[in-house]
XYZ file of C-alpha atoms in Angstrom:
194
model
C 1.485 -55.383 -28.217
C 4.727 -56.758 -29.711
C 2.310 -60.162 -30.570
C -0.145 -57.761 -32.839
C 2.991 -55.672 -34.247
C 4.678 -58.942 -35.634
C 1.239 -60.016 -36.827
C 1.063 -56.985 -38.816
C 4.051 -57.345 -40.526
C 4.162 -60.672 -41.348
C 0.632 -60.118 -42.940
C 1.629 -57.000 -44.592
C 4.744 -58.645 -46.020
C 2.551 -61.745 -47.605
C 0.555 -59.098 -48.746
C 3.525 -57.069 -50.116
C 4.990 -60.688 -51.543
C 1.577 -61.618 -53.520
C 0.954 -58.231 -54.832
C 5.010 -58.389 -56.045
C 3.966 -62.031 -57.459
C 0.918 -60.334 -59.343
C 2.537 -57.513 -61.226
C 4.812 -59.742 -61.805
C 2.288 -61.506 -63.737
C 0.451 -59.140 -65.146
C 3.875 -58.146 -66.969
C 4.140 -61.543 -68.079
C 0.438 -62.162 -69.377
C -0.123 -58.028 -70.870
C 1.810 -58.937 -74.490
C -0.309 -61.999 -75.040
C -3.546 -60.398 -73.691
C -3.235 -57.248 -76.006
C -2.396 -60.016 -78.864
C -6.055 -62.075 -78.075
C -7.700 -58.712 -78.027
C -6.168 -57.274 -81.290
C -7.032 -60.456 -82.747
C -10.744 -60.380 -81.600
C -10.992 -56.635 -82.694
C -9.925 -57.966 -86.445
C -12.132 -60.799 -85.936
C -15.163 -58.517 -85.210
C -13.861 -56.627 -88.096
C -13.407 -58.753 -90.753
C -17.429 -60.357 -90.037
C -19.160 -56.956 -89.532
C -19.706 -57.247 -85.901
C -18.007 -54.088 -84.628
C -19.591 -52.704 -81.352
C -23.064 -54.523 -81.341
C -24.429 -52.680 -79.309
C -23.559 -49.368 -80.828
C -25.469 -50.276 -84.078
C -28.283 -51.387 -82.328
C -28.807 -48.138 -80.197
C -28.127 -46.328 -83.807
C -30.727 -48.153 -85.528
C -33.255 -48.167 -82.807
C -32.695 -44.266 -82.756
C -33.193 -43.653 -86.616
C -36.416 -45.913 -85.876
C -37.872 -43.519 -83.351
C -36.431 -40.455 -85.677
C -38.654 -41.808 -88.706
C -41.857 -43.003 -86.444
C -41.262 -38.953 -85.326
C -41.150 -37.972 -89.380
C -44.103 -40.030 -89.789
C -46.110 -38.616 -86.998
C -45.193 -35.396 -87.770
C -46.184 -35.779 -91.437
C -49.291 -37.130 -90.550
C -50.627 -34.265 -88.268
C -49.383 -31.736 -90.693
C -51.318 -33.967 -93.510
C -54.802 -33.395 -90.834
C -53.744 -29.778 -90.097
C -53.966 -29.062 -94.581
C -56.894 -31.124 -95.022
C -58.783 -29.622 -92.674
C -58.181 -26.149 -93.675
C -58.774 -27.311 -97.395
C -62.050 -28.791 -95.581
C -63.071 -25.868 -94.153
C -62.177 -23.423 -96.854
C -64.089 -25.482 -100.000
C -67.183 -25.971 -97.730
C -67.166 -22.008 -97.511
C -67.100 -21.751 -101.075
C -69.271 -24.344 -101.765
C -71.694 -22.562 -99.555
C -71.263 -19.488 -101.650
C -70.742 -17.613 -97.352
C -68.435 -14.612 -98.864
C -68.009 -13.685 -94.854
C -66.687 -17.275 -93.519
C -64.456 -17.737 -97.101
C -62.742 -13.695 -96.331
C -62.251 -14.745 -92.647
C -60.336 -18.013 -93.526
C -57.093 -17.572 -91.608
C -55.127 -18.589 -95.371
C -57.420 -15.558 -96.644
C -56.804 -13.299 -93.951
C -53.071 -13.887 -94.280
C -53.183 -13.107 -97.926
C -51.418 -9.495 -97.978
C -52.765 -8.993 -102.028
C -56.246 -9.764 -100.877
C -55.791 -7.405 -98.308
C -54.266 -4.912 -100.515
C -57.720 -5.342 -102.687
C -59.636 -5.059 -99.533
C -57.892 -1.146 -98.802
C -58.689 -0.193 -102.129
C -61.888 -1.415 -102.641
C -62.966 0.563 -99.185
C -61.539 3.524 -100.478
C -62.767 3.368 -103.645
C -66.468 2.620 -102.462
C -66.314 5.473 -100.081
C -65.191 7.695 -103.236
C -68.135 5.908 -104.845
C -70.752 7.240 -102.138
C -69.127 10.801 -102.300
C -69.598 10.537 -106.010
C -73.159 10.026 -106.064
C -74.142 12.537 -103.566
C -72.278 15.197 -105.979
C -72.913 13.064 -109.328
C -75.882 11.156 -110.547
C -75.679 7.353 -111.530
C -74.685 7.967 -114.560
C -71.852 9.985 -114.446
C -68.722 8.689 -115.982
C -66.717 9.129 -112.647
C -69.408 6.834 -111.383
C -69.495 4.508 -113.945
C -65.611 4.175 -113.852
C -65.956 3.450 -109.885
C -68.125 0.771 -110.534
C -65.768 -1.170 -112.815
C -63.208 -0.587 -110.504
C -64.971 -2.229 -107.784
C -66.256 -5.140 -109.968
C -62.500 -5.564 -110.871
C -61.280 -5.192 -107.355
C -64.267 -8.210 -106.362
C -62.558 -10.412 -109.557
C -59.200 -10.181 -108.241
C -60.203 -10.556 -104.901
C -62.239 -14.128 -106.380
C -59.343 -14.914 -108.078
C -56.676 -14.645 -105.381
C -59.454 -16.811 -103.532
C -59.090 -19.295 -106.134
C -55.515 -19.366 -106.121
C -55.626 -19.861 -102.026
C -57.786 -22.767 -102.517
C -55.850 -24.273 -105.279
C -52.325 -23.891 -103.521
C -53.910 -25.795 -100.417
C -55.104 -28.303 -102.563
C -51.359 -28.514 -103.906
C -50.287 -28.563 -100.334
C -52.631 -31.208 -99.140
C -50.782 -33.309 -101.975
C -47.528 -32.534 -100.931
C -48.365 -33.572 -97.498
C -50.030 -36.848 -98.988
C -46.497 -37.516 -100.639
C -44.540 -36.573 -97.941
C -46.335 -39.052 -95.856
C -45.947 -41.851 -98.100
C -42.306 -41.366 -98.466
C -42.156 -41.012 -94.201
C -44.275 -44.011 -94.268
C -42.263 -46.111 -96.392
C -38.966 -44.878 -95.076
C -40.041 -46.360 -91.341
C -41.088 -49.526 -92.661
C -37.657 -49.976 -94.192
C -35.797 -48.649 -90.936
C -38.808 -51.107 -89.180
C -37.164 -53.720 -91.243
C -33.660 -53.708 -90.801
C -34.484 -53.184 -86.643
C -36.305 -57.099 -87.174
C -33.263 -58.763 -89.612
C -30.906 -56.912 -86.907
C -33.031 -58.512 -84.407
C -33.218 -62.278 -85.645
């Protein structure tokens, strides 16, 4: 047992010895190896080369960011033009019911305004001519208020149609801009990568 207990420590005192002889070293060598790295660090400096791989995983995310825009852009460009589809086919078709039950009609709170009064005023209008006859004045002013209430009601139409033809062009834009805004980013990820 004494054999294995000298063993022990004449092992653990080498050991102690070349770990001594090793910070010893490292003392020695820290000054000039802080020196060689501030000197690489001004290097990579001075020629634009500061963390590599930093740049890289920025550029390759503001890639994916403007294929996102682009995507984006593009589905709300198919979501406008179909609405615009499906709302100038309805006029076209001269279908009153499928242009009022457009959801960009139906959201419309003037049209719907028009809507209330033009039910109340045509149920004042069927009172009237049970009491009245056709051509009582009371009538007659019911009936241009109705007619007026359908023009406004045509008109807002109009103006629905026309702003998603103004939105369908924004979206157009948009998408260009997107479009040309990745292929730049696309651009600088290739130089970056030659």
């Amino acid at each position: 047992a004494r054999y294995v207990q000298d063993y022990a420590d004449r092992e653990n005192a080498v050991a102690t010895k070349g770990l001594v002889e090793l910070r010893k070293q490292k003392e020695q060598y820290a000054p000039k190896v802080e020196e060689a790295r501030r000197k690489l660090q001004a290097f990579k400096e001075a020629h634009n080369m500061v963390a590599l791989d930093h740049v890289h995983d920025t550029v390759s995310e503001d890639l994916m960011a403007r294929s996102k825009a682009v995507s984006d852009a593009r589905q709300t460009l198919a979501e406008i033009t179909t609405r615009l589809a499906q709302a100038e086919e309805a006029a076209a078709q001269g279908d009153k019911s499928r242009v009022d039950d457009l959801p960009d009609v139906l959201k419309s709170a003037l049209i719907r305004d028009y809507r209330n009064q033009k039910v109340r005023f045509e149920q004042d209008l069927n009172e009237g001519l049970k009491r009245f006859g056709e051509n009582h004045p009371e009538i007659k002013a019911l009936r241009a208020k109705l007619d007026s209430i359908s023009e406004n009601i045509a008109i807002e139409i109009a103006r629905i149609l026309n702003g998603l033809r103004t939105e369908k062009a924004a979206a157009e834009q948009l998408l260009a801009v997107r479009t040309a805004e990745f292929e730049e980013q696309e651009r600088k990820v290739q130089e970056f990568n030659k």
